[in-house]
Amino acid sequence: MAVERTLGIIKPDAVEKNNIGGILAMTEGDGFVIKAMKMVRLSVPQAEGFYAVHKERPFFGELIEFMTRGPVVVMALEADGAVKKWRDLMGATNPAEAPEGTIRKSFGTNIGENATHGSDSLDNARIEVNYFFPGFEVGI
Ligand code: GDP
């Protein structure tokens, strides 16, 4: 399988609950290499730009309010087949439907406040990693 990079975000709910360390342990424990990482507080325009594909969805306003209410941890993650592998480790969007052993099952609260984000395709992973990390910030 090809080595890929994907964008992971530890969302405000997980940061508020002191779950950064637990999520990073699961991430590294599953074989991901963290190539870049930073804690940032997203501005409303930054969050709206990042989630632009969802702007017609009924929950868009709630999503932006949630993602900007406190700091997040943004990571460029590398592994064989990283895009699917990270989505598998996160589990379903709704933590109640996520399997045991997944991040969202362990740390998510509800369908909106679900602890982590992950890119949904390799093309979007490239766009999303670039959105947060200029090339020189991603370790080689
Ligand atoms: P993901 O790819 O699993 O993150 O799910 P989606 O792309 O469908 O949705 C993006 C994000 O929007 C989710 O991770 C949630 O944080 C949020 N979201 C999705 N569905 C809902 C919903 O019904 N209500 C609210 N408040 N937020 C939602």
PDB file of C-alpha atoms and ligand atoms in Angstrom:
ATOM      1  CA  MET A   1       0.000   0.000   0.000  1.00  0.00           C
ATOM      2  CA  ALA A   2       1.220   3.524  -0.724  1.00  0.00           C
ATOM      3  CA  VAL A   3       2.459   5.855   1.975  1.00  0.00           C
ATOM      4  CA  GLU A   4      -0.061   8.694   2.325  1.00  0.00           C
ATOM      5  CA  ARG A   5      -0.544  11.763   4.463  1.00  0.00           C
ATOM      6  CA  THR A   6      -3.859  12.816   5.912  1.00  0.00           C
ATOM      7  CA  LEU A   7      -5.054  15.682   8.071  1.00  0.00           C
ATOM      8  CA  GLY A   8      -6.214  14.905  11.582  1.00  0.00           C
ATOM      9  CA  ILE A   9      -7.728  17.453  13.959  1.00  0.00           C
ATOM     10  CA  ILE A  10      -8.293  16.966  17.677  1.00  0.00           C
ATOM     11  CA  LYS A  11     -11.469  19.017  18.092  1.00  0.00           C
ATOM     12  CA  PRO A  12     -12.314  21.494  20.893  1.00  0.00           C
ATOM     13  CA  ASP A  13     -14.389  18.976  22.905  1.00  0.00           C
ATOM     14  CA  ALA A  14     -11.427  16.586  23.215  1.00  0.00           C
ATOM     15  CA  VAL A  15      -8.986  19.409  24.023  1.00  0.00           C
ATOM     16  CA  GLU A  16     -11.356  20.707  26.733  1.00  0.00           C
ATOM     17  CA  LYS A  17     -11.525  17.240  28.317  1.00  0.00           C
ATOM     18  CA  ASN A  18      -7.710  16.822  28.420  1.00  0.00           C
ATOM     19  CA  ASN A  19      -7.856  14.020  25.877  1.00  0.00           C
ATOM     20  CA  ILE A  20      -5.029  15.217  23.597  1.00  0.00           C
ATOM     21  CA  GLY A  21      -2.583  12.725  25.127  1.00  0.00           C
ATOM     22  CA  GLY A  22      -4.990   9.800  24.931  1.00  0.00           C
ATOM     23  CA  ILE A  23      -5.717  10.494  21.270  1.00  0.00           C
ATOM     24  CA  LEU A  24      -2.029  10.925  20.402  1.00  0.00           C
ATOM     25  CA  ALA A  25      -1.245   7.615  22.142  1.00  0.00           C
ATOM     26  CA  MET A  26      -3.888   5.823  20.053  1.00  0.00           C
ATOM     27  CA  THR A  27      -2.592   7.557  16.925  1.00  0.00           C
ATOM     28  CA  GLU A  28       1.055   6.596  17.419  1.00  0.00           C
ATOM     29  CA  GLY A  29       0.034   3.203  18.799  1.00  0.00           C
ATOM     30  CA  ASP A  30      -1.740   2.453  15.526  1.00  0.00           C
ATOM     31  CA  GLY A  31       1.432   3.178  13.552  1.00  0.00           C
ATOM     32  CA  PHE A  32       0.937   6.755  12.373  1.00  0.00           C
ATOM     33  CA  VAL A  33       3.929   9.070  12.197  1.00  0.00           C
ATOM     34  CA  ILE A  34       3.096  12.650  13.201  1.00  0.00           C
ATOM     35  CA  LYS A  35       4.819  14.727  10.503  1.00  0.00           C
ATOM     36  CA  ALA A  36       3.566  18.122  11.702  1.00  0.00           C
ATOM     37  CA  MET A  37       1.432  19.268  14.621  1.00  0.00           C
ATOM     38  CA  LYS A  38       0.230  22.541  16.158  1.00  0.00           C
ATOM     39  CA  MET A  39      -2.394  23.829  18.560  1.00  0.00           C
ATOM     40  CA  VAL A  40      -4.410  26.707  17.153  1.00  0.00           C
ATOM     41  CA  ARG A  41      -7.635  28.567  17.855  1.00  0.00           C
ATOM     42  CA  LEU A  42      -9.464  28.736  14.519  1.00  0.00           C
ATOM     43  CA  SER A  43     -11.032  32.030  13.502  1.00  0.00           C
ATOM     44  CA  VAL A  44     -14.570  31.902  12.093  1.00  0.00           C
ATOM     45  CA  PRO A  45     -13.321  32.585   8.519  1.00  0.00           C
ATOM     46  CA  GLN A  46     -10.671  29.848   8.869  1.00  0.00           C
ATOM     47  CA  ALA A  47     -13.255  27.311  10.053  1.00  0.00           C
ATOM     48  CA  GLU A  48     -15.756  28.361   7.362  1.00  0.00           C
ATOM     49  CA  GLY A  49     -13.046  27.997   4.713  1.00  0.00           C
ATOM     50  CA  PHE A  50     -12.031  24.585   5.986  1.00  0.00           C
ATOM     51  CA  TYR A  51     -15.619  23.283   6.074  1.00  0.00           C
ATOM     52  CA  ALA A  52     -16.806  25.117   2.929  1.00  0.00           C
ATOM     53  CA  VAL A  53     -18.141  21.846   1.404  1.00  0.00           C
ATOM     54  CA  HIS A  54     -20.644  21.662   4.272  1.00  0.00           C
ATOM     55  CA  LYS A  55     -21.976  25.218   4.019  1.00  0.00           C
ATOM     56  CA  GLU A  56     -25.424  24.155   2.775  1.00  0.00           C
ATOM     57  CA  ARG A  57     -25.814  21.534   5.537  1.00  0.00           C
ATOM     58  CA  PRO A  58     -28.331  22.404   8.298  1.00  0.00           C
ATOM     59  CA  PHE A  59     -25.707  21.977  11.021  1.00  0.00           C
ATOM     60  CA  PHE A  60     -23.113  24.304   9.428  1.00  0.00           C
ATOM     61  CA  GLY A  61     -23.655  27.120  11.944  1.00  0.00           C
ATOM     62  CA  GLU A  62     -23.362  24.734  14.899  1.00  0.00           C
ATOM     63  CA  LEU A  63     -20.240  23.158  13.398  1.00  0.00           C
ATOM     64  CA  ILE A  64     -18.492  26.530  12.998  1.00  0.00           C
ATOM     65  CA  GLU A  65     -19.481  27.629  16.498  1.00  0.00           C
ATOM     66  CA  PHE A  66     -18.147  24.352  17.919  1.00  0.00           C
ATOM     67  CA  MET A  67     -14.873  24.343  15.986  1.00  0.00           C
ATOM     68  CA  THR A  68     -14.074  27.931  17.002  1.00  0.00           C
ATOM     69  CA  ARG A  69     -15.025  27.777  20.688  1.00  0.00           C
ATOM     70  CA  GLY A  70     -11.575  26.676  21.844  1.00  0.00           C
ATOM     71  CA  PRO A  71      -8.214  25.452  20.606  1.00  0.00           C
ATOM     72  CA  VAL A  72      -7.752  22.460  18.325  1.00  0.00           C
ATOM     73  CA  VAL A  73      -4.688  20.319  17.567  1.00  0.00           C
ATOM     74  CA  VAL A  74      -3.998  19.988  13.853  1.00  0.00           C
ATOM     75  CA  MET A  75      -1.761  17.140  12.625  1.00  0.00           C
ATOM     76  CA  ALA A  76      -0.320  15.872   9.361  1.00  0.00           C
ATOM     77  CA  LEU A  77      -0.327  12.080   9.798  1.00  0.00           C
ATOM     78  CA  GLU A  78       1.633   9.629   7.685  1.00  0.00           C
ATOM     79  CA  ALA A  79       1.145   5.880   7.252  1.00  0.00           C
ATOM     80  CA  ASP A  80       0.509   3.279   4.591  1.00  0.00           C
ATOM     81  CA  GLY A  81      -2.997   4.054   3.364  1.00  0.00           C
ATOM     82  CA  ALA A  82      -3.258   6.872   5.929  1.00  0.00           C
ATOM     83  CA  VAL A  83      -6.560   8.334   4.710  1.00  0.00           C
ATOM     84  CA  LYS A  84      -8.660   5.193   5.259  1.00  0.00           C
ATOM     85  CA  LYS A  85      -6.536   4.007   8.169  1.00  0.00           C
ATOM     86  CA  TRP A  86      -7.207   7.248  10.102  1.00  0.00           C
ATOM     87  CA  ARG A  87     -10.929   7.171   9.330  1.00  0.00           C
ATOM     88  CA  ASP A  88     -11.010   3.554  10.550  1.00  0.00           C
ATOM     89  CA  LEU A  89      -9.216   4.553  13.765  1.00  0.00           C
ATOM     90  CA  MET A  90     -11.651   7.466  14.295  1.00  0.00           C
ATOM     91  CA  GLY A  91     -14.795   5.371  13.748  1.00  0.00           C
ATOM     92  CA  ALA A  92     -18.224   6.566  12.605  1.00  0.00           C
ATOM     93  CA  THR A  93     -19.211  10.255  12.671  1.00  0.00           C
ATOM     94  CA  ASN A  94     -21.692   9.446  15.446  1.00  0.00           C
ATOM     95  CA  PRO A  95     -19.692   8.101  18.434  1.00  0.00           C
ATOM     96  CA  ALA A  96     -22.686   5.956  19.414  1.00  0.00           C
ATOM     97  CA  GLU A  97     -22.207   4.024  16.159  1.00  0.00           C
ATOM     98  CA  ALA A  98     -18.398   3.845  16.344  1.00  0.00           C
ATOM     99  CA  PRO A  99     -16.863   0.440  17.169  1.00  0.00           C
ATOM    100  CA  GLU A 100     -15.029  -0.285  20.410  1.00  0.00           C
ATOM    101  CA  GLY A 101     -11.377   0.654  20.196  1.00  0.00           C
ATOM    102  CA  THR A 102     -11.964   3.715  18.003  1.00  0.00           C
ATOM    103  CA  ILE A 103     -11.153   7.297  18.977  1.00  0.00           C
ATOM    104  CA  ARG A 104     -14.713   8.539  18.623  1.00  0.00           C
ATOM    105  CA  LYS A 105     -16.067   5.653  20.723  1.00  0.00           C
ATOM    106  CA  SER A 106     -13.477   6.361  23.413  1.00  0.00           C
ATOM    107  CA  PHE A 107     -13.564  10.168  23.396  1.00  0.00           C
ATOM    108  CA  GLY A 108     -16.518  11.463  21.327  1.00  0.00           C
ATOM    109  CA  THR A 109     -19.641  12.917  22.925  1.00  0.00           C
ATOM    110  CA  ASN A 110     -22.234  13.101  20.145  1.00  0.00           C
ATOM    111  CA  ILE A 111     -22.563  13.418  16.362  1.00  0.00           C
ATOM    112  CA  GLY A 112     -21.421  17.045  16.424  1.00  0.00           C
ATOM    113  CA  GLU A 113     -18.825  16.869  19.185  1.00  0.00           C
ATOM    114  CA  ASN A 114     -16.976  13.795  18.014  1.00  0.00           C
ATOM    115  CA  ALA A 115     -13.379  14.414  19.147  1.00  0.00           C
ATOM    116  CA  THR A 116     -11.551  14.260  15.817  1.00  0.00           C
ATOM    117  CA  HIS A 117     -11.606  15.158  12.135  1.00  0.00           C
ATOM    118  CA  GLY A 118     -10.073  13.181   9.286  1.00  0.00           C
ATOM    119  CA  SER A 119      -9.790  13.863   5.568  1.00  0.00           C
ATOM    120  CA  ASP A 120     -12.257  11.776   3.532  1.00  0.00           C
ATOM    121  CA  SER A 121     -10.141  11.247   0.376  1.00  0.00           C
ATOM    122  CA  LEU A 122      -6.527  11.503  -0.753  1.00  0.00           C
ATOM    123  CA  ASP A 123      -7.330  14.615  -2.814  1.00  0.00           C
ATOM    124  CA  ASN A 124      -8.959  16.310   0.171  1.00  0.00           C
ATOM    125  CA  ALA A 125      -6.087  15.196   2.403  1.00  0.00           C
ATOM    126  CA  ARG A 126      -3.640  17.139   0.185  1.00  0.00           C
ATOM    127  CA  ILE A 127      -5.879  20.207   0.222  1.00  0.00           C
ATOM    128  CA  GLU A 128      -6.436  20.014   3.989  1.00  0.00           C
ATOM    129  CA  VAL A 129      -2.763  19.431   4.915  1.00  0.00           C
ATOM    130  CA  ASN A 130      -1.850  22.428   2.739  1.00  0.00           C
ATOM    131  CA  TYR A 131      -4.603  24.495   4.382  1.00  0.00           C
ATOM    132  CA  PHE A 132      -2.807  24.284   7.718  1.00  0.00           C
ATOM    133  CA  PHE A 133       0.842  23.502   6.924  1.00  0.00           C
ATOM    134  CA  PRO A 134       3.035  25.139   4.314  1.00  0.00           C
ATOM    135  CA  GLY A 135       5.313  22.459   2.833  1.00  0.00           C
ATOM    136  CA  PHE A 136       8.330  23.410   4.910  1.00  0.00           C
ATOM    137  CA  GLU A 137       6.435  22.807   8.163  1.00  0.00           C
ATOM    138  CA  VAL A 138       5.815  19.145   7.337  1.00  0.00           C
ATOM    139  CA  GLY A 139       8.768  17.019   8.459  1.00  0.00           C
ATOM    140  CA  ILE A 140      10.540  14.893   5.877  1.00  0.00           C
TER     141      ILE A 140
HETATM  142  P1  GDP B   1     -16.979  13.090   9.205  1.00  0.00           P
HETATM  143  O1  GDP B   1     -16.329  13.005   7.840  1.00  0.00           O
HETATM  144  O2  GDP B   1     -17.137  11.750   9.868  1.00  0.00           O
HETATM  145  O3  GDP B   1     -16.306  14.095  10.111  1.00  0.00           O
HETATM  146  O4  GDP B   1     -18.490  13.584   8.993  1.00  0.00           O
HETATM  147  P2  GDP B   1     -19.163  14.665   7.997  1.00  0.00           P
HETATM  148  O5  GDP B   1     -18.216  15.065   6.904  1.00  0.00           O
HETATM  149  O6  GDP B   1     -20.501  14.141   7.609  1.00  0.00           O
HETATM  150  O7  GDP B   1     -19.437  15.931   8.943  1.00  0.00           O
HETATM  151  C1  GDP B   1     -18.394  16.820   9.309  1.00  0.00           C
HETATM  152  C2  GDP B   1     -18.548  17.165  10.770  1.00  0.00           C
HETATM  153  O8  GDP B   1     -19.761  17.908  10.949  1.00  0.00           O
HETATM  154  C3  GDP B   1     -18.705  15.981  11.730  1.00  0.00           C
HETATM  155  O9  GDP B   1     -17.470  15.386  12.067  1.00  0.00           O
HETATM  156  C4  GDP B   1     -19.397  16.611  12.909  1.00  0.00           C
HETATM  157  O10 GDP B   1     -18.481  17.349  13.748  1.00  0.00           O
HETATM  158  C5  GDP B   1     -20.321  17.609  12.226  1.00  0.00           C
HETATM  159  N1  GDP B   1     -21.664  17.031  12.038  1.00  0.00           N
HETATM  160  C6  GDP B   1     -22.036  16.026  11.199  1.00  0.00           C
HETATM  161  N2  GDP B   1     -23.353  15.763  11.302  1.00  0.00           N
HETATM  162  C7  GDP B   1     -23.832  16.634  12.244  1.00  0.00           C
HETATM  163  C8  GDP B   1     -25.130  16.866  12.815  1.00  0.00           C
HETATM  164  O11 GDP B   1     -26.122  16.216  12.471  1.00  0.00           O
HETATM  165  N3  GDP B   1     -25.213  17.855  13.754  1.00  0.00           N
HETATM  166  C9  GDP B   1     -24.138  18.594  14.144  1.00  0.00           C
HETATM  167  N4  GDP B   1     -24.297  19.555  15.085  1.00  0.00           N
HETATM  168  N5  GDP B   1     -22.903  18.405  13.640  1.00  0.00           N
HETATM  169  C10 GDP B   1     -22.756  17.434  12.698  1.00  0.00           C
END
